[in-house]
mmCIF file of C-alpha atoms (C1' of nucleotides) in Angstrom:
data_model
loop_
_atom_site.group_PDB
_atom_site.id
_atom_site.type_symbol
_atom_site.label_atom_id
_atom_site.label_comp_id
_atom_site.label_asym_id
_atom_site.label_seq_id
_atom_site.Cartn_x
_atom_site.Cartn_y
_atom_site.Cartn_z
ATOM 1 C CA MET A 28 90.159 150.930 74.913
ATOM 2 C CA ARG A 29 88.586 147.919 74.595
ATOM 3 C CA PRO A 30 84.592 148.227 74.302
ATOM 4 C CA PHE A 31 82.670 146.694 77.192
ATOM 5 C CA PHE A 32 81.630 142.978 77.592
ATOM 6 C CA HIS A 33 78.417 141.821 78.835
ATOM 7 C CA PRO A 34 77.811 138.331 79.368
ATOM 8 C CA ALA A 35 74.278 136.981 77.893
ATOM 9 C CA ILE A 36 71.835 136.458 80.727
ATOM 10 C CA GLU A 37 71.791 132.658 80.194
ATOM 11 C CA ASP A 38 75.631 132.813 80.950
ATOM 12 C CA VAL A 39 75.195 134.561 84.038
ATOM 13 C CA GLU A 40 76.609 132.126 87.057
ATOM 14 C CA PRO A 41 75.793 132.396 90.874
ATOM 15 C CA GLN A 42 79.509 131.912 91.242
ATOM 16 C CA ALA A 43 80.439 134.846 89.439
ATOM 17 C CA ILE A 44 77.794 136.580 91.500
ATOM 18 C CA LEU A 45 78.664 135.917 94.950
ATOM 19 C CA HIS A 46 82.034 136.647 94.058
ATOM 20 C CA ALA A 47 81.489 139.978 92.911
ATOM 21 C CA LEU A 48 78.858 140.714 95.965
ATOM 22 C CA SER A 49 81.613 139.190 98.492
ATOM 23 C CA ASP A 50 83.252 142.197 98.168
ATOM 24 C CA PRO A 51 81.569 144.979 100.305
ATOM 25 C CA ASN A 52 82.403 147.961 97.844
ATOM 26 C CA ARG A 53 81.323 146.300 95.007
ATOM 27 C CA ALA A 54 77.976 145.175 97.065
ATOM 28 C CA ALA A 55 77.860 149.003 98.217
ATOM 29 C CA ILE A 56 77.992 149.897 94.686
ATOM 30 C CA LEU A 57 75.319 147.992 93.273
ATOM 31 C CA ALA A 58 73.058 148.853 96.109
ATOM 32 C CA LYS A 59 73.839 152.465 95.511
ATOM 33 C CA ILE A 60 73.077 151.782 91.568
ATOM 34 C CA LEU A 61 69.857 149.738 92.254
ATOM 35 C CA THR A 62 68.574 152.835 94.490
ATOM 36 C CA THR A 63 69.665 155.682 92.260
ATOM 37 C CA GLY A 64 68.502 153.670 89.511
ATOM 38 C CA VAL A 65 72.075 154.671 87.570
ATOM 39 C CA VAL A 66 75.307 155.507 88.460
ATOM 40 C CA GLU A 67 76.913 157.962 85.990
ATOM 41 C CA ALA A 68 80.708 157.420 86.848
ATOM 42 C CA CYS A 69 82.782 155.953 89.320
ATOM 43 C CA SER A 70 83.498 159.404 90.919
ATOM 44 C CA ASN A 71 79.941 159.568 91.866
ATOM 45 C CA VAL A 72 80.695 156.396 93.720
ATOM 46 C CA ALA A 73 84.105 157.044 95.430
ATOM 47 C CA ALA A 74 82.575 158.131 98.418
ATOM 48 C CA LEU A 75 81.460 155.320 99.765
ATOM 49 C CA GLY A 76 81.505 155.506 103.607
ATOM 50 C CA ASP A 77 84.506 157.113 104.399
ATOM 51 C CA ARG A 78 87.388 155.102 102.726
ATOM 52 C CA VAL A 79 88.609 156.370 99.538
ATOM 53 C CA ILE A 80 89.056 153.736 96.977
ATOM 54 C CA PRO A 81 91.239 154.606 93.963
ATOM 55 C CA LYS A 82 90.846 154.880 90.768
ATOM 56 C CA SER A 83 92.479 151.661 89.291
ATOM 57 C CA SER A 84 90.342 149.675 92.019
ATOM 58 C CA LEU A 85 87.185 151.490 91.049
ATOM 59 C CA SER A 86 87.765 150.437 87.313
ATOM 60 C CA ASN A 87 88.299 146.805 88.617
ATOM 61 C CA HIS A 88 85.374 146.758 90.579
ATOM 62 C CA PHE A 89 82.872 148.079 87.729
ATOM 63 C CA LYS A 90 84.502 145.315 85.481
ATOM 64 C CA VAL A 91 84.057 142.906 88.065
ATOM 65 C CA LEU A 92 80.259 143.585 88.239
ATOM 66 C CA ARG A 93 79.779 144.189 84.578
ATOM 67 C CA GLU A 94 81.238 140.486 84.004
ATOM 68 C CA ALA A 95 79.243 139.021 86.849
ATOM 69 C CA GLY A 96 76.447 140.257 84.852
ATOM 70 C CA LEU A 97 74.920 142.333 87.265
ATOM 71 C CA ILE A 98 75.486 146.001 85.825
ATOM 72 C CA ARG A 99 75.427 146.908 82.037
ATOM 73 C CA SER A 100 77.770 149.468 81.401
ATOM 74 C CA GLU A 101 77.519 152.200 78.407
ATOM 75 C CA ARG A 102 80.195 154.989 77.415
ATOM 76 C CA HIS A 103 78.325 158.069 77.235
ATOM 77 C CA GLY A 104 80.048 160.792 75.858
ATOM 78 C CA ILE A 105 83.309 161.002 78.570
ATOM 79 C CA GLU A 106 81.325 159.638 81.369
ATOM 80 C CA MET A 107 80.290 155.801 82.168
ATOM 81 C CA ARG A 108 76.537 155.276 82.830
ATOM 82 C CA ASN A 109 75.898 151.958 84.782
ATOM 83 C CA HIS A 110 72.458 150.568 85.380
ATOM 84 C CA ALA A 111 71.453 147.422 87.264
ATOM 85 C CA ARG A 112 70.424 143.922 85.103
ATOM 86 C CA PHE A 113 67.883 143.658 88.124
ATOM 87 C CA ALA A 114 64.812 142.326 86.001
ATOM 88 C CA GLU A 115 67.203 139.828 84.079
ATOM 89 C CA VAL A 116 69.047 138.573 86.540
ATOM 90 C CA ASN A 117 66.094 138.419 89.199
ATOM 91 C CA GLU A 118 64.070 136.527 86.764
ATOM 92 C CA ARG A 119 67.116 134.075 86.476
ATOM 93 C CA PHE A 120 67.904 133.957 89.943
ATOM 94 C CA PRO A 121 64.930 134.832 91.623
ATOM 95 C CA GLY A 122 65.270 136.694 95.145
ATOM 96 C CA LEU A 123 69.008 136.443 94.993
ATOM 97 C CA ILE A 124 69.835 139.942 94.742
ATOM 98 C CA GLY A 125 67.501 141.356 96.883
ATOM 99 C CA ALA A 126 68.547 138.665 99.478
ATOM 100 C CA ILE A 127 72.302 139.899 99.552
ATOM 101 C CA ILE A 128 71.793 143.404 99.344
ATOM 102 C CA ASN A 129 69.390 143.483 102.591
ATOM 103 C CA ALA A 130 71.986 141.057 104.107
ATOM 104 C CA TYR A 131 74.595 143.817 103.705
ATOM 105 C CA ALA A 132 71.849 146.399 104.846
ATOM 106 C CA GLY A 133 70.934 144.717 108.007
ATOM 107 C CA VAL A 134 74.782 144.791 108.995
ATOM 108 C CA ASP A 135 75.376 148.107 108.085
ATOM 109 C CA SER A 136 72.358 149.836 109.940
ATOM 110 C CA GLU A 137 73.637 147.565 112.920
ATOM 111 C CA ARG A 138 77.048 148.906 112.681
ATOM 112 C CA ALA A 139 75.067 152.309 112.700
ATOM 113 C CA VAL A 140 73.323 151.597 116.169
ATOM 114 C CA SER A 141 76.391 150.380 117.600
ATOM 115 C CA THR A 142 78.546 153.262 116.758
ATOM 116 C CA GLU A 143 76.167 156.408 117.182
ATOM 117 C CA MET B 4 94.517 119.425 116.691
ATOM 118 C CA ARG B 5 92.932 122.758 117.517
ATOM 119 C CA PRO B 6 89.014 122.739 118.514
ATOM 120 C CA PHE B 7 86.699 123.884 115.746
ATOM 121 C CA PHE B 8 85.887 127.830 116.172
ATOM 122 C CA HIS B 9 82.128 128.632 115.568
ATOM 123 C CA PRO B 10 81.265 132.320 115.055
ATOM 124 C CA ALA B 11 78.709 133.775 117.432
ATOM 125 C CA ILE B 12 75.498 134.413 114.796
ATOM 126 C CA GLU B 13 76.103 138.367 115.480
ATOM 127 C CA ASP B 14 79.482 138.222 114.015
ATOM 128 C CA VAL B 15 78.418 136.457 110.919
ATOM 129 C CA GLU B 16 79.077 138.566 107.885
ATOM 130 C CA PRO B 17 77.485 138.711 104.797
ATOM 131 C CA GLN B 18 80.942 138.923 102.524
ATOM 132 C CA ALA B 19 81.796 135.375 104.411
ATOM 133 C CA ILE B 20 79.144 133.950 103.358
ATOM 134 C CA LEU B 21 79.016 135.116 99.912
ATOM 135 C CA HIS B 22 82.904 134.244 99.598
ATOM 136 C CA ALA B 23 81.961 130.906 101.002
ATOM 137 C CA LEU B 24 79.253 129.973 98.777
ATOM 138 C CA SER B 25 80.929 131.737 95.588
ATOM 139 C CA ASP B 26 82.921 128.108 95.358
ATOM 140 C CA PRO B 27 80.637 126.081 93.633
ATOM 141 C CA ASN B 28 81.927 122.834 95.499
ATOM 142 C CA ARG B 29 80.991 124.439 98.816
ATOM 143 C CA ALA B 30 78.001 125.362 97.739
ATOM 144 C CA ALA B 31 77.351 121.841 97.045
ATOM 145 C CA ILE B 32 78.731 120.988 100.271
ATOM 146 C CA LEU B 33 76.517 123.062 101.904
ATOM 147 C CA ALA B 34 73.095 122.281 99.417
ATOM 148 C CA LYS B 35 73.926 118.400 100.530
ATOM 149 C CA ILE B 36 74.023 119.296 104.188
ATOM 150 C CA LEU B 37 70.827 121.057 103.945
ATOM 151 C CA THR B 38 69.185 118.355 101.998
ATOM 152 C CA THR B 39 70.330 115.488 104.001
ATOM 153 C CA GLY B 40 70.031 117.151 107.362
ATOM 154 C CA VAL B 41 73.639 115.794 108.747
ATOM 155 C CA VAL B 42 76.829 114.941 106.542
ATOM 156 C CA GLU B 43 78.879 112.792 108.178
ATOM 157 C CA ALA B 44 82.130 113.009 107.053
ATOM 158 C CA CYS B 45 84.425 114.472 104.606
ATOM 159 C CA SER B 46 84.560 111.544 102.626
ATOM 160 C CA ASN B 47 80.838 111.261 102.371
ATOM 161 C CA VAL B 48 81.083 114.269 100.251
ATOM 162 C CA ALA B 49 84.295 113.408 98.252
ATOM 163 C CA ALA B 50 81.817 111.996 95.132
ATOM 164 C CA LEU B 51 80.605 115.638 94.431
ATOM 165 C CA GLY B 52 79.435 115.243 90.816
ATOM 166 C CA ASP B 53 82.523 113.766 89.009
ATOM 167 C CA ARG B 54 85.277 115.534 90.450
ATOM 168 C CA VAL B 55 87.506 114.199 93.354
ATOM 169 C CA ILE B 56 88.192 116.868 95.987
ATOM 170 C CA PRO B 57 91.580 115.901 97.729
ATOM 171 C CA LYS B 58 91.599 115.575 101.410
ATOM 172 C CA SER B 59 92.777 118.623 102.118
ATOM 173 C CA SER B 60 91.127 120.622 99.886
ATOM 174 C CA LEU B 61 87.949 119.630 101.485
ATOM 175 C CA SER B 62 89.000 120.004 105.080
ATOM 176 C CA ASN B 63 89.620 123.427 103.941
ATOM 177 C CA HIS B 64 86.463 123.825 102.337
ATOM 178 C CA PHE B 65 84.424 123.042 105.611
ATOM 179 C CA LYS B 66 86.687 125.079 107.570
ATOM 180 C CA VAL B 67 85.877 127.516 105.062
ATOM 181 C CA LEU B 68 81.888 127.074 105.917
ATOM 182 C CA ARG B 69 82.461 126.862 109.461
ATOM 183 C CA GLU B 70 84.225 130.118 109.601
ATOM 184 C CA ALA B 71 81.499 131.984 107.709
ATOM 185 C CA GLY B 72 78.838 130.725 110.203
ATOM 186 C CA LEU B 73 77.272 128.443 107.396
ATOM 187 C CA ILE B 74 77.647 125.048 109.368
ATOM 188 C CA ARG B 75 78.707 123.836 113.006
ATOM 189 C CA SER B 76 80.709 120.733 112.971
ATOM 190 C CA GLU B 77 81.663 118.509 116.204
ATOM 191 C CA ARG B 78 84.008 115.600 116.475
ATOM 192 C CA HIS B 79 82.227 112.543 117.033
ATOM 193 C CA GLY B 80 84.589 109.414 118.011
ATOM 194 C CA ILE B 81 86.626 109.325 114.545
ATOM 195 C CA GLU B 82 84.947 111.509 112.141
ATOM 196 C CA MET B 83 83.446 114.745 111.574
ATOM 197 C CA ARG B 84 79.487 115.530 112.139
ATOM 198 C CA ASN B 85 78.611 118.755 110.018
ATOM 199 C CA HIS B 86 75.037 120.612 110.098
ATOM 200 C CA ALA B 87 73.938 123.668 108.562
ATOM 201 C CA ARG B 88 73.078 126.480 111.322
ATOM 202 C CA PHE B 89 70.367 127.026 108.774
ATOM 203 C CA ALA B 90 67.577 128.725 111.255
ATOM 204 C CA GLU B 91 69.863 131.093 112.898
ATOM 205 C CA VAL B 92 71.416 132.320 109.381
ATOM 206 C CA ASN B 93 68.179 132.524 107.847
ATOM 207 C CA GLU B 94 66.806 134.780 110.999
ATOM 208 C CA ARG B 95 69.525 137.033 110.589
ATOM 209 C CA PHE B 96 70.176 137.338 106.522
ATOM 210 C CA PRO B 97 66.190 136.257 105.660
ATOM 211 C CA GLY B 98 66.268 134.493 102.275
ATOM 212 C CA LEU B 99 69.867 134.399 101.520
ATOM 213 C CA ILE B 100 70.909 130.758 102.221
ATOM 214 C CA GLY B 101 67.714 129.787 100.066
ATOM 215 C CA ALA B 102 68.229 131.897 97.357
ATOM 216 C CA ILE B 103 71.906 131.155 96.628
ATOM 217 C CA ILE B 104 71.452 127.157 96.970
ATOM 218 C CA ASN B 105 68.322 128.080 94.588
ATOM 219 C CA ALA B 106 70.598 129.863 91.977
ATOM 220 C CA TYR B 107 72.840 126.896 92.173
ATOM 221 C CA ALA B 108 70.366 123.898 91.702
ATOM 222 C CA GLY B 109 68.650 126.132 88.835
ATOM 223 C CA VAL B 110 72.123 126.057 86.909
ATOM 224 C CA ASP B 111 72.669 122.534 87.789
ATOM 225 C CA SER B 112 69.462 121.426 86.138
ATOM 226 C CA GLU B 113 70.351 123.722 82.559
ATOM 227 C CA ARG B 114 73.473 121.727 82.841
ATOM 228 C CA ALA B 115 71.702 118.394 82.870
ATOM 229 C CA VAL B 116 69.096 119.250 80.391
ATOM 230 C CA SER B 117 72.027 120.528 78.219
ATOM 231 C CA THR B 118 74.186 117.429 78.097
ATOM 232 C CA GLU B 119 71.422 114.507 78.546
ATOM 233 C "C1'" DT C 12 99.006 96.922 125.204
ATOM 234 C "C1'" DT C 13 100.468 97.619 120.296
ATOM 235 C "C1'" DC C 14 99.210 97.747 115.422
ATOM 236 C "C1'" DC C 15 96.675 99.075 111.870
ATOM 237 C "C1'" DA C 16 93.295 101.826 109.158
ATOM 238 C "C1'" DT C 17 90.095 105.113 108.936
ATOM 239 C "C1'" DA C 18 89.305 110.519 109.370
ATOM 240 C "C1'" DG C 19 90.681 114.567 109.073
ATOM 241 C "C1'" DT C 20 94.454 118.275 109.862
ATOM 242 C "C1'" DT C 21 98.387 120.905 109.426
ATOM 243 C "C1'" DC C 22 102.506 122.064 106.259
ATOM 244 C "C1'" DC C 23 104.611 123.752 102.529
ATOM 245 C "C1'" DT C 24 105.331 125.379 98.271
ATOM 246 C "C1'" DA C 25 103.380 126.163 93.052
ATOM 247 C "C1'" DT C 26 100.122 128.865 91.362
ATOM 248 C "C1'" DA C 27 96.460 132.516 90.914
ATOM 249 C "C1'" DT C 28 94.325 136.897 92.655
ATOM 250 C "C1'" DT C 29 93.705 141.438 94.164
ATOM 251 C "C1'" DC C 30 95.273 146.110 95.252
ATOM 252 C "C1'" DG C 31 96.698 150.473 93.663
ATOM 253 C "C1'" DG C 32 100.427 153.718 91.937
ATOM 254 C "C1'" DA C 33 101.642 155.612 87.628
ATOM 255 C "C1'" DA C 34 101.535 155.869 83.169
ATOM 256 C "C1'" DC C 35 97.719 156.290 79.053
ATOM 257 C "C1'" DC C 36 93.988 157.060 76.347
ATOM 258 C "C1'" DA C 37 89.594 159.221 75.084
ATOM 259 C "C1'" DT C 38 86.413 163.070 74.723
ATOM 260 C "C1'" DG C 39 84.160 167.912 75.164
ATOM 261 C "C1'" DG C 40 84.978 172.404 76.124
ATOM 262 C "C1'" DA C 41 87.985 176.893 76.216
ATOM 263 C "C1'" DT D 16 95.444 173.009 70.005
ATOM 264 C "C1'" DC D 17 95.763 172.441 74.592
ATOM 265 C "C1'" DC D 18 93.961 171.260 78.868
ATOM 266 C "C1'" DA D 19 90.745 168.995 82.181
ATOM 267 C "C1'" DT D 20 88.034 165.051 83.348
ATOM 268 C "C1'" DG D 21 86.750 160.553 83.942
ATOM 269 C "C1'" DG D 22 88.650 155.645 82.978
ATOM 270 C "C1'" DT D 23 91.578 152.166 81.394
ATOM 271 C "C1'" DT D 24 95.729 149.362 81.281
ATOM 272 C "C1'" DC D 25 100.012 147.653 83.086
ATOM 273 C "C1'" DC D 26 102.747 146.258 86.240
ATOM 274 C "C1'" DG D 27 105.300 144.557 90.882
ATOM 275 C "C1'" DA D 28 103.875 143.609 95.576
ATOM 276 C "C1'" DA D 29 101.333 141.370 98.558
ATOM 277 C "C1'" DT D 30 97.572 138.107 99.695
ATOM 278 C "C1'" DA D 31 95.026 133.993 98.983
ATOM 279 C "C1'" DT D 32 94.142 129.275 97.144
ATOM 280 C "C1'" DA D 33 95.588 124.451 95.598
ATOM 281 C "C1'" DG D 34 96.581 120.303 96.906
ATOM 282 C "C1'" DG D 35 100.557 116.554 98.074
ATOM 283 C "C1'" DA D 36 103.013 114.341 101.728
ATOM 284 C "C1'" DA D 37 103.819 114.220 106.375
ATOM 285 C "C1'" DC D 38 101.354 114.101 110.559
ATOM 286 C "C1'" DT D 39 97.447 113.677 114.789
ATOM 287 C "C1'" DA D 40 93.630 111.461 116.734
ATOM 288 C "C1'" DT D 41 90.313 107.686 117.431
ATOM 289 C "C1'" DG D 42 88.577 102.836 117.438
ATOM 290 C "C1'" DG D 43 88.692 98.050 117.026
ATOM 291 C "C1'" DA D 44 91.483 93.667 116.069
ATOM 292 C "C1'" DA D 45 95.168 90.622 117.568
#
DNA sequence: TTCCATAGTTCCTATATTCGGAACCATGGA
DNA sequence: TCCATGGTTCCGAATATAGGAACTATGGAA
């Protein structure tokens, strides 16, 4: 099991961030990390909406977020703790993460209204 | 040759926008349209940076931008005119496009400094 | 008209990505 | 030592992307 790779902040590229967040599941994961501060395990996240995401996919989603520079993961005993690298990334790309998370939040609330 | 399809603004989704702009070529095309107001043809854009983009790829890039709701294209005689749907999209997703374009611009200027 | 150049699209195939099941590894108890 | 838990890795199937070649549409020139 390889150690986690985290890019230095100056190596973080916009295309990687956009690619990572162009998947709604990954965007939801990041949103959850941002609102709760830390997400302690993949399984905590598994119940994102109603759809079940397989473990292997989830593991890959975390990897993509990590390698895009959006989160930092550390193994802590048996589980993994993930936190957002918000301050760094937001300094490098001002407003980017916020605008993206807001965009998804807006659409989600539309959907909630239309199906209630 | 099918007519162009443009999604209604309320059907525009964040993931499509992020996916479209996760390609630096497409981001550069959009940036060019935003700064010049209109881009009048694919070939005007062909000289983006130093890399030559084949016509077929270029055509596809415009299609992706169009279907993501980012640009509006109209055939005008022999050529195509493209303009950004900035106002609409920015109202729906405030700050999103600007933050993305700025992020790329920042990285580009870094690169310019490091190679000068 | 007919012919040609230009601008762009479509088609097609080689290549690259993504998804997810199954097998695996590492850690912390019982 | 053994098991449960939490993740990762591997791998094949499905999907998406890139770009060359052939095609279409338009406007002008002869």
